[in-house]
Coordinates of C-alpha atoms and ligand atoms in Angstrom, one line a residue:
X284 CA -31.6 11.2 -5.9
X285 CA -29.3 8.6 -3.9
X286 CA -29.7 8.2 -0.2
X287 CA -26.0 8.5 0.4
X288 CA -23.2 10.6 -1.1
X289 CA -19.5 10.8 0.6
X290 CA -17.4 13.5 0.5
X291 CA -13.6 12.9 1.7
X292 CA -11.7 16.3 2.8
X293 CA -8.2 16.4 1.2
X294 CA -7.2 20.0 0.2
X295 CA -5.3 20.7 3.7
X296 CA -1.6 21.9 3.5
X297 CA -0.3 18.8 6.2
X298 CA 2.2 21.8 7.3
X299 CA 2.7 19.5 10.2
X300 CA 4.3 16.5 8.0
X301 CA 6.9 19.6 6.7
X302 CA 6.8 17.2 3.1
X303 CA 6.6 18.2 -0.6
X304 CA 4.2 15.2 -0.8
X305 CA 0.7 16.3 0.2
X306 CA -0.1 15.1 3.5
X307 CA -3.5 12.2 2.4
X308 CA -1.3 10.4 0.2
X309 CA 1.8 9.6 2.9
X310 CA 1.6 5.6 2.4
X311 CA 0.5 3.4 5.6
X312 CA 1.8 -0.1 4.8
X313 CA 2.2 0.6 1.0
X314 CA -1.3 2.3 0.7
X315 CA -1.6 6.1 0.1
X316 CA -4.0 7.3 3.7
X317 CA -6.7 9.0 1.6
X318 CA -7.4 5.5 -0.6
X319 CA -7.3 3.4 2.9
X320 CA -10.5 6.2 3.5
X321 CA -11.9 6.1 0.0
X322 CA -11.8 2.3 0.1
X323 CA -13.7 1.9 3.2
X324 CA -16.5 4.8 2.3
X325 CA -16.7 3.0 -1.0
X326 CA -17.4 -0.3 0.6
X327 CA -20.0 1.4 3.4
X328 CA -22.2 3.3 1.1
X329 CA -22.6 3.2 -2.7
X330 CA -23.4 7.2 -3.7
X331 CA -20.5 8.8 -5.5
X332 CA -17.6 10.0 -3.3
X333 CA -16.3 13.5 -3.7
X334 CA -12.6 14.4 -2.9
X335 CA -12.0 18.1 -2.1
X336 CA -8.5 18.9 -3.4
X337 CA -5.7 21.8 -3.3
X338 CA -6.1 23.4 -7.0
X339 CA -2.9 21.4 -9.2
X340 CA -3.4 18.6 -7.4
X341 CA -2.4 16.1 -10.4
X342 CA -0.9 13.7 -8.2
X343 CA -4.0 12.7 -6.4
X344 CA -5.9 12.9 -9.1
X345 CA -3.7 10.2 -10.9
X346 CA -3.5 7.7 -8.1
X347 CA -7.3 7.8 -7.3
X348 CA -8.3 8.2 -11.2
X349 CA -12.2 8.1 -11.7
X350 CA -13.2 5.9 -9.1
X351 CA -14.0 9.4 -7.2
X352 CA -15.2 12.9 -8.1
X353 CA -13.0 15.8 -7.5
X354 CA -13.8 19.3 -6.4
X355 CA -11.6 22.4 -5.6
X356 CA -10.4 24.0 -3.0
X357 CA -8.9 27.1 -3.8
X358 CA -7.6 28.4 -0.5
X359 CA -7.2 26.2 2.7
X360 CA -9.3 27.6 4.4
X361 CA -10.7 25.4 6.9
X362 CA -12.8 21.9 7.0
X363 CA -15.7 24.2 7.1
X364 CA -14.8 25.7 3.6
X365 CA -13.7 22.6 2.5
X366 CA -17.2 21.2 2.6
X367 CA -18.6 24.2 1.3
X368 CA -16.8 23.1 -1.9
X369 CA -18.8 20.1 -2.4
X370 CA -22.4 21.9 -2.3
X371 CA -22.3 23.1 -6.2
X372 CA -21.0 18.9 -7.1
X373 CA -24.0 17.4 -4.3
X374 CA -26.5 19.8 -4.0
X375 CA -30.0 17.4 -4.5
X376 CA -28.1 14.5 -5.3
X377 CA -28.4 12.7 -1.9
X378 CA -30.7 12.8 1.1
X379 CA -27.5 12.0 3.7
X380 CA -23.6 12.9 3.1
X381 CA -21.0 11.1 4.5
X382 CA -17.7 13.3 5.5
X383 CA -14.8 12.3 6.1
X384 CA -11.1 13.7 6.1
X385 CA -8.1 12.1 4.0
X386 CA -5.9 11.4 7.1
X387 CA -8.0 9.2 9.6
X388 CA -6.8 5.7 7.7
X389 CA -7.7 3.8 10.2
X390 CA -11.2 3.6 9.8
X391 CA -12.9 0.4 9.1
X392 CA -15.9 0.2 6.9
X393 CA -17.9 -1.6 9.8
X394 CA -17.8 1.6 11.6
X395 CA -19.1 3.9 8.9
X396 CA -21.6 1.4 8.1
X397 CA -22.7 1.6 12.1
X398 CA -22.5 5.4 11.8
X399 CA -25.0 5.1 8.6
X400 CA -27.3 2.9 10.9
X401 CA -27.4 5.2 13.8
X402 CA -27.9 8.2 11.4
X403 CA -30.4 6.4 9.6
X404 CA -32.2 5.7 12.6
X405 CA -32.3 9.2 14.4
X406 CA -33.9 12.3 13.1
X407 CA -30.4 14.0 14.1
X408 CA -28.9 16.7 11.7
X409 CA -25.7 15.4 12.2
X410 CA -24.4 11.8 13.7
X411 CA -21.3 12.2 14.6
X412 CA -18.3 9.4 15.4
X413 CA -16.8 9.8 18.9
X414 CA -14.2 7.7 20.3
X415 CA -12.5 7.6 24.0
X416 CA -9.8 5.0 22.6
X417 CA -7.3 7.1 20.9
X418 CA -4.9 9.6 22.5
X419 CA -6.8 12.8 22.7
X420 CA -3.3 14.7 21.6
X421 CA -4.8 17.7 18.9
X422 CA -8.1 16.3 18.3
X423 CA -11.6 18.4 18.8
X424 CA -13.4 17.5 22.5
X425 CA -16.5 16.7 22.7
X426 CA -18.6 19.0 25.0
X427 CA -22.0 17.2 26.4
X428 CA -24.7 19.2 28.9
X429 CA -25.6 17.8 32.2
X430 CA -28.4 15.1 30.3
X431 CA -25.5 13.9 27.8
X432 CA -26.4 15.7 25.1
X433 CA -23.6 16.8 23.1
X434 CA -23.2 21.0 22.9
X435 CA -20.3 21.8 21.0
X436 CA -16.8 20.7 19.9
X437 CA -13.9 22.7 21.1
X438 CA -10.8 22.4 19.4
X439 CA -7.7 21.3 21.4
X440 CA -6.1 24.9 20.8
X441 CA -8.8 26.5 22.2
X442 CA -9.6 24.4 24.8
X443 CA -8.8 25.2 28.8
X444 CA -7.5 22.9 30.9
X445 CA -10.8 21.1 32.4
X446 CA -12.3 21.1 28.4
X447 CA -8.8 19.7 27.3
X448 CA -9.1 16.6 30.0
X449 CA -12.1 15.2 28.6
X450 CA -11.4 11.8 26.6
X451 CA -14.1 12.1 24.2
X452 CA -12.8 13.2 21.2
X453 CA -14.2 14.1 17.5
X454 CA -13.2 11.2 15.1
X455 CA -13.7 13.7 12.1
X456 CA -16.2 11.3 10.3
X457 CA -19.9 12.9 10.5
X458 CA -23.4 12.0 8.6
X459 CA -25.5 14.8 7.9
X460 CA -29.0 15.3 6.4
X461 CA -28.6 17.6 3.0
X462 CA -31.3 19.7 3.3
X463 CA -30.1 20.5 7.0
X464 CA -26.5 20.8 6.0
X465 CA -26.4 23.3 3.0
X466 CA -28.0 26.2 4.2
X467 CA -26.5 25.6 8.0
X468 CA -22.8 25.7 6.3
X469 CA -23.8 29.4 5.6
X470 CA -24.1 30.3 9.1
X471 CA -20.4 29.8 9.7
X472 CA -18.2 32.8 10.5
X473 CA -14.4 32.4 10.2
X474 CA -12.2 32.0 13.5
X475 CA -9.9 34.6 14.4
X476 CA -7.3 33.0 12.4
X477 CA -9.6 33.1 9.1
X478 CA -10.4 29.4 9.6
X479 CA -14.2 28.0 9.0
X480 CA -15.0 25.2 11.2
X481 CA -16.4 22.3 10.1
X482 CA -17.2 21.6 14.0
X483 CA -18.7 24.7 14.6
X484 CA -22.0 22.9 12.8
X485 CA -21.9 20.7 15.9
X486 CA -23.0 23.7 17.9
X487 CA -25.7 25.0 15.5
X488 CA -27.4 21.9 15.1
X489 CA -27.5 21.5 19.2
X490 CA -28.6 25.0 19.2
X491 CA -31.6 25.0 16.5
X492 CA -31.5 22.3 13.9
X493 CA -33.0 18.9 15.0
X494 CA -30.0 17.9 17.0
X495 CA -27.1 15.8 17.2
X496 CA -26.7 12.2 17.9
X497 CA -23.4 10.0 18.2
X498 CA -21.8 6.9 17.6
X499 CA -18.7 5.4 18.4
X500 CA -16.1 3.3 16.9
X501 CA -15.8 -0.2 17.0
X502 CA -11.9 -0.9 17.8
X503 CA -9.2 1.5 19.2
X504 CA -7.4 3.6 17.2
X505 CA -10.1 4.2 14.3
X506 CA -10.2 7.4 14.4
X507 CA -6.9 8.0 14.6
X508 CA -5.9 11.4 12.7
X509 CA -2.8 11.7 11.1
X510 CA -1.1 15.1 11.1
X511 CA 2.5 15.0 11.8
X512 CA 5.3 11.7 10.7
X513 CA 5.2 11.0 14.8
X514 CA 1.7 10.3 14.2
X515 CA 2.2 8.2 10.7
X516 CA 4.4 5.7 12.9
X517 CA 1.7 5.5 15.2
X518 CA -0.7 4.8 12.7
X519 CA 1.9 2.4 10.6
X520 CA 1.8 0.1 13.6
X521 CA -1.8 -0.2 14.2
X522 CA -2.2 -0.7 10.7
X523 CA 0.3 -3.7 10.4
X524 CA -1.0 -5.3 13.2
X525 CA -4.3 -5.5 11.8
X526 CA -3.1 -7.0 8.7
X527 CA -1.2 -9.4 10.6
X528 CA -3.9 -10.5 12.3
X529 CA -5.9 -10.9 9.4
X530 CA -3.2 -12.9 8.0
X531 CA -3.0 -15.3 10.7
X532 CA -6.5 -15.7 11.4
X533 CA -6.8 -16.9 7.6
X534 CA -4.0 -19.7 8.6
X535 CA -0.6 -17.9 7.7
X536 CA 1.7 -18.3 10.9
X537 CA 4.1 -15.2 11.6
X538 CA 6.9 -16.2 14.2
X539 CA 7.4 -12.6 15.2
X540 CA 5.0 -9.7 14.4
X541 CA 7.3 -7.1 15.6
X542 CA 9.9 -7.6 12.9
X543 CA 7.4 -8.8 10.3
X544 CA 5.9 -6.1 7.5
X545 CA 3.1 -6.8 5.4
X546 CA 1.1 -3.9 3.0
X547 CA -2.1 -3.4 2.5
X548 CA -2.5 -4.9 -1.0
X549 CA -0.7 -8.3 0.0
X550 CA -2.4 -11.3 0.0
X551 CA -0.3 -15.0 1.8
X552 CA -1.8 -18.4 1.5
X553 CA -2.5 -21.1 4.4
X554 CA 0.2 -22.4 6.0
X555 CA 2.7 -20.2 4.7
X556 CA 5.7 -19.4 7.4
X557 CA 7.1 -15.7 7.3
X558 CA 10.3 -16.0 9.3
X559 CA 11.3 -12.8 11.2
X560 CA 12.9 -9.4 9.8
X561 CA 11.0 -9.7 6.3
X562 CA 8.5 -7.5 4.2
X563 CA 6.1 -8.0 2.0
X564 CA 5.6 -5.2 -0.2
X565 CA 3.1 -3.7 -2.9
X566 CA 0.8 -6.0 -4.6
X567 CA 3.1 -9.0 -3.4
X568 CA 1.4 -12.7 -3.3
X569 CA 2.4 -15.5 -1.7
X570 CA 0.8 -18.7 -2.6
X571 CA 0.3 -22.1 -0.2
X572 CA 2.9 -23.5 2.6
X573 CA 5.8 -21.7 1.3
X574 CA 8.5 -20.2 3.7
X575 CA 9.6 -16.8 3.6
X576 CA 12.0 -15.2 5.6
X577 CA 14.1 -14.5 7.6
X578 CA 15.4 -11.4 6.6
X579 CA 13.6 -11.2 2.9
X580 CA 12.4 -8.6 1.0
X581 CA 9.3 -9.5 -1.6
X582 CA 8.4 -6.3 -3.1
X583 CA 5.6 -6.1 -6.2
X584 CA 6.4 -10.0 -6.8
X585 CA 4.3 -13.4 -7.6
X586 CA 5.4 -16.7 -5.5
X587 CA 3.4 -19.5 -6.2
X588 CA 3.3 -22.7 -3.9
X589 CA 5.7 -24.4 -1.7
X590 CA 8.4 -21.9 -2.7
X591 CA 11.3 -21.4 -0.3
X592 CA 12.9 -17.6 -0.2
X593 CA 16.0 -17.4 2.8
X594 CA 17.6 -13.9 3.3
X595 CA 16.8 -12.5 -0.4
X596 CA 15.4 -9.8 -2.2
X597 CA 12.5 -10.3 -5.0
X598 CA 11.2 -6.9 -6.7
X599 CA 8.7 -7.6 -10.0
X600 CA 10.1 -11.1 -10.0
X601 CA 7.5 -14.5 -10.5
X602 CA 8.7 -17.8 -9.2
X603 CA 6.3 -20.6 -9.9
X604 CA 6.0 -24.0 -7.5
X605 CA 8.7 -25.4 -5.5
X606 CA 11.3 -22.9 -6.2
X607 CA 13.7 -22.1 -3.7
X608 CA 16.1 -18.8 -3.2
X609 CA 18.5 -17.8 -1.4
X610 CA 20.3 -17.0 1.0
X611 CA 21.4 -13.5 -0.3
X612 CA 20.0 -13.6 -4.2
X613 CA 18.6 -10.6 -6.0
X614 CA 15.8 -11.2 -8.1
X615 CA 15.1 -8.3 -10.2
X616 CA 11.9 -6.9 -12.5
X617 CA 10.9 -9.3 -15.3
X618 CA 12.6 -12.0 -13.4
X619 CA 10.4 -15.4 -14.4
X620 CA 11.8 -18.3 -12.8
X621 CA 9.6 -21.7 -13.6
X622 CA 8.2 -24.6 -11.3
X623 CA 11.1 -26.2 -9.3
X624 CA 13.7 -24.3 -9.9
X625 CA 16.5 -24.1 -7.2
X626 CA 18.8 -20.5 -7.1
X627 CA 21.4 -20.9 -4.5
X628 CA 23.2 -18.0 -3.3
X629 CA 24.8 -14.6 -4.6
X630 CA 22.9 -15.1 -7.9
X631 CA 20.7 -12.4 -9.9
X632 CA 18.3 -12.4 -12.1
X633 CA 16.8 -9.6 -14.2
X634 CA 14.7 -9.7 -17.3
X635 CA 15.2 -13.5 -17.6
X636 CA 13.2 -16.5 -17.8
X637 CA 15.0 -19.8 -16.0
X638 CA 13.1 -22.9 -17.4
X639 CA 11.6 -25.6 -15.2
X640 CA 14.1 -27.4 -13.3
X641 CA 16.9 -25.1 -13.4
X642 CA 19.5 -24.7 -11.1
X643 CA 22.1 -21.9 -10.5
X644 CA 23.6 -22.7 -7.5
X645 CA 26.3 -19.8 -7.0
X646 CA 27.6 -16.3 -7.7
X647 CA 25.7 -15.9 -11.4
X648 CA 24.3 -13.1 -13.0
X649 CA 21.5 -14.0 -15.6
X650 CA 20.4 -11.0 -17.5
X651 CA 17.8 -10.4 -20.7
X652 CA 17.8 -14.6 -21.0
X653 CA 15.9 -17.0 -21.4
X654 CA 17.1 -20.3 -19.8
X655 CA 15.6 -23.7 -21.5
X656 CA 14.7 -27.0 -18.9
X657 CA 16.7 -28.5 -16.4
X658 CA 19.9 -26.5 -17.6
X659 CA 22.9 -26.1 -14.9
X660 CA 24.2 -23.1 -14.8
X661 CA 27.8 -23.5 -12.9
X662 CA 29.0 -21.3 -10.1
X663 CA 30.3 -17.9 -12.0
X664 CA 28.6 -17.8 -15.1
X665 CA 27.4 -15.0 -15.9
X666 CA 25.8 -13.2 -19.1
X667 CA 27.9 -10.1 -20.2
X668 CA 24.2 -8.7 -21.5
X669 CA 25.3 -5.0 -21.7
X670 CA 27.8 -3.5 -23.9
X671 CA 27.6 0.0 -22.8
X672 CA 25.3 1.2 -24.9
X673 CA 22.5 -2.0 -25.4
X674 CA 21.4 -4.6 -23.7
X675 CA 21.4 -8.1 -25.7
X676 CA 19.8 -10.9 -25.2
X677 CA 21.1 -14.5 -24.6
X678 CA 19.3 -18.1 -25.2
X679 CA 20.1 -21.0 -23.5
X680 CA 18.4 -24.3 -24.8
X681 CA 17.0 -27.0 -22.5
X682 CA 19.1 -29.3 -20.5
X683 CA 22.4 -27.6 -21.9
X684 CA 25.1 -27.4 -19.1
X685 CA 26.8 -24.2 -18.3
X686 CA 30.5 -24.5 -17.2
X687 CA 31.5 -22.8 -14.3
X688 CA 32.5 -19.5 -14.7
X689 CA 31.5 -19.2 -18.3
X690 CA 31.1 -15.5 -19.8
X691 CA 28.2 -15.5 -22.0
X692 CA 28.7 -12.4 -24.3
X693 CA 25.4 -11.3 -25.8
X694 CA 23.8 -11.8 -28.4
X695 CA 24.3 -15.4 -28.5
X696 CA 23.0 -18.6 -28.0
X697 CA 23.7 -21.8 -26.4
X698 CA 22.0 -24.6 -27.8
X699 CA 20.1 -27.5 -26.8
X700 CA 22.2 -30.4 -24.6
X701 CA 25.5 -28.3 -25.2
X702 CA 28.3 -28.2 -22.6
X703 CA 30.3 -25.1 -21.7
X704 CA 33.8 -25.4 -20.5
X705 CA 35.1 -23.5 -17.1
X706 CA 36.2 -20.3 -18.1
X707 CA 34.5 -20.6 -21.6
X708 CA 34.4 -16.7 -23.0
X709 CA 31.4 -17.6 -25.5
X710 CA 31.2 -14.9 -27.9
X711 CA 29.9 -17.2 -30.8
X712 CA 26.5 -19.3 -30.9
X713 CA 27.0 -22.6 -30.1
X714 CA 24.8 -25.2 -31.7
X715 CA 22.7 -27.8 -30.3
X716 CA 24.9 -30.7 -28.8
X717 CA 28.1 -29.0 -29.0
X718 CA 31.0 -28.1 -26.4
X719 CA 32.6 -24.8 -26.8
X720 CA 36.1 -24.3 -24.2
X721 CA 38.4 -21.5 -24.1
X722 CA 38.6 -18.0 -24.6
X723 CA 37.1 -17.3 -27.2
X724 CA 35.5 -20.3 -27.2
X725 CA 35.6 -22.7 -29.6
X726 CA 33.7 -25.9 -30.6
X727 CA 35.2 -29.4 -29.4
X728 CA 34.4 -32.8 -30.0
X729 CA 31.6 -33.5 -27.5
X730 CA 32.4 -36.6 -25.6
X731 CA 29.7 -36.6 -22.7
X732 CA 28.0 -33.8 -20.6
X733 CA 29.9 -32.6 -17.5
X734 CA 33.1 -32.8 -18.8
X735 CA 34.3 -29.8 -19.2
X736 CA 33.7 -29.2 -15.4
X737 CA 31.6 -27.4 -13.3
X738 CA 29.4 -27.1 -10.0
Ligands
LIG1030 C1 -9.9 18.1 12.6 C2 -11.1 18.6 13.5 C3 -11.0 18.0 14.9 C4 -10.9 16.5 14.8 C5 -9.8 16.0 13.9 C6 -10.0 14.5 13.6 C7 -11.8 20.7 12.6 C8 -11.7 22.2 12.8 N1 -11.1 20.0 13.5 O1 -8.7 18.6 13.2 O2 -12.1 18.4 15.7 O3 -10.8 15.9 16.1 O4 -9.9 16.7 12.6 O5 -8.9 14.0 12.9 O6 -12.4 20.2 11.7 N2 -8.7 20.1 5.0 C9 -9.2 20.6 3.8 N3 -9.1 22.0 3.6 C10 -8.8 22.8 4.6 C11 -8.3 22.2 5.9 C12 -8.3 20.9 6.0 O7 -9.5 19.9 2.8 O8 -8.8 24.0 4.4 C13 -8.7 18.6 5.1 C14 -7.3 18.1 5.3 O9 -6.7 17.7 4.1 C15 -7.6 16.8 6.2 C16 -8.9 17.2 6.9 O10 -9.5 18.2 6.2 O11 -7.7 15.7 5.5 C17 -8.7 17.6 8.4 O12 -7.8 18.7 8.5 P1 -6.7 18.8 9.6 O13 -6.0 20.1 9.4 O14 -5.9 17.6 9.7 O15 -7.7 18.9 10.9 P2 -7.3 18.5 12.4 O16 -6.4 19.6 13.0 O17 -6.8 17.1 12.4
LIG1031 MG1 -6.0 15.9 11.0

């Protein structure tokens, strides 16, 4: 037997968000609410962690795979009944449970480890996580007797108007001793609505178990519960200002944090600069003194050092060192773009590989290639990759010069130190040291590179 076990509450309806998606996995900052809980019970205790779920409830199942147990829920009956679930999975597996609902994301593992102490450390049925620092709106009140011992918790909805003025308020994150808990949970009769009460334990335990002691959060807002989008937006912007602060405290400067959005799952070297109006996005990383921004969009990409990216737009695209991008380039998944590299403006990438050195100064679309070293590719040129039904790939070899406007029509290949002319419509491989002008293009006498014209 462990001394801890967690069980997360996650089969509620969210009727309040009125989504399709279920309620714990709404993202805050890229990261679906009931994995910002699982992540910090997994870090505060090390039992197994049981997630009461809705019956079909594939989609949670997929996103939190293995790294929790599931139970069912088969009706929403309540928090009450939701804990019921978990006695058949727990039952003499752990001295002391952990609860916790899916929409509090807030919570920080510091907190739950202070809850565990307190628990620990009292021979309390139940410790229970209070907080005065969030607004009260729809959360249970705590109800203390003239020595400050805590009675009951009355929900808001059932609360008058002297119960509904107090400022404690139930974070929804309690510790309880199993042999205590199971039996107790069969003592709970359903509201008039049909509704079991998880906080109606509160009240049994004050009444006749060993009692009830509390503990209280460390910052403001952990305990914040989530139930409507009004309340996501709140919870959204505590969120990215803690990870903003973490940012900067680690040595990344952010010139505004207002306009400035960073997930969860990024991670910014020292002395990287995010200019304003710009996110960071999925499992985005940013390496050493680069600067991002302003208005840039870095969504599931790698940057490596001392990389430059002005008013542009990266999604599954790696750039190496000293690149720079931008203003107003796309690049798009499988984009690779090697150490110091330099992509100007209007150009896009997908699928491509630009060699070290390259640089594609203006209006070009590179798609499905792979560009060889310190190639130029001239303002215009494009690769005509698709042909309506596949996409073909092109090859450029290294230091070959791409004349402006040049259409590349896949397959083909350019080869090494060969010259395109403006306008070339290439439609045939050229060879290694060779100049191919017109449209189509043929193969010309190569006198020396650059002749043929281009950026
Ligand atoms: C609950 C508490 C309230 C507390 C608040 C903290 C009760 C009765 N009220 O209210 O005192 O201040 O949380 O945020 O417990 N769930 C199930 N099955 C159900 C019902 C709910 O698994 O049948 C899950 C939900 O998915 C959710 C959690 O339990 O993650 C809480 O349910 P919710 O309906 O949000 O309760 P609140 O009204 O917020
Ligand atoms: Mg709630």
């Amino acid at each position: 037997m462990s001394e801890w076990a967690a069980v997360v509450l996650a089969a509620g309806q969210g009727r309040r968000m009125h989504s399709s998606l279920p309620k714990v996995l709404h993202p805050l900052c890229g990261k679906e609410m009931v994995r910002h809980v699982v992540d910090a019970v997994r870090e505060a205790q090390g039992g197994p962690v049981l997630l009461i779920v809705a019956p079909g409830s594939d989609d949670l199942r997929q996103r939190l795979g293995d790294q929790v147990r599931y139970a069912e829920q088969e009706r929403p009956l309540g928090t009450g009944h939701a804990l019921m679930q978990a006695e058949r999975a727990l039952k003499g597996m752990a001295d002391h449970l952990l609860v916790m609902h899916g929409d509090t994301p807030l919570i920080q593992t510091e907190t739950l480890k202070r809850l565990i102490a307190q628990h620990e450390d009292s021979a309390a049925a139940i410790t229970l996580l209070t907080s005065s620092l969030v607004p009260p709106e729809g959360l249970g009140r705590i109800l203390r007797d003239a020595s400050g011992q805590v009675v009951r918790i009355v929900e808001e909805e059932d609360a008058d108007e002297g119960q509904r003025a107090i400022r404690e308020v139930n974070g929804g994150m309690y510790a309880f001793r199993a042999e205590w808990l199971w039996p107790a949970l069969r003592l709970l009769s359903p509201s008039p609505s049909g509704q079991y009460y998880l906080t109606d334990l509160v009240a049994i335990a004050a009444r006749e178990g060993p009692g009830v002691s509390t503990a209280s959060s460390v910052e403001e807002m952990e305990t914040f519960g989530v139930n409507n989008r009004v309340q996501l937006a709140q919870a959204e912007r505590a969120m990215r200002g803690r990870i903003l602060t973490r940012w900067m405290l680690a040595g990344v400067t952010v010139v505004d944090p207002l306009s400035t959005y960073v997930d969860a799952d990024v991670a910014v070297g020292e002395d990287t600069v995010i200019y304003p109006n710009t996110t960071l996005s999925g499992r985005t990383t940013v390496g050493q003194r680069c600067k991002i921004g302003p208005n840039s969009m870095l969504d599931d990409s790698a940057v490596g050092d001392d990389c430059t990216v002005v008013a542009s737009m990266l999604e599954g695209a790696t750039l190496e060192s000293g690149v720079d991008v931008g203003p107003f380039s796309h690049l798009r998944p499988g984009a690779v773009i090697e150490s110091e590299v330099h992509i100007g403006n209007f150009a896009e990438v997908k699928n491509s590989r630009l060699g070290r050195g390259v640089k594609m100064g203006h209006f070009s679309y590179m798609g499905d290639v792979q560009v060889g070293k310190n190639v130029n590719i001239g303002a215009g040129a494009i690769t005509c990759n698709y042909d309506g039904v596949n996409h073909n790939p092109t090859t450029i070899g290294d230091d070959a010069f791409i004349g402006c406007d040049t259409m590349l029509v896949a397959p083909v290949k350019v080869g090494e130190r060969s010259v395109t002319g403006a306008g070339a419509v290439v439609n045939r491989d050229v060879p290694p040291d060779s100049l191919a002008v017109g449209v189509p293009a043929r193969l010309r006498k190569r006198t020396k590179k650059g002749e043929a014209g281009s950026s």
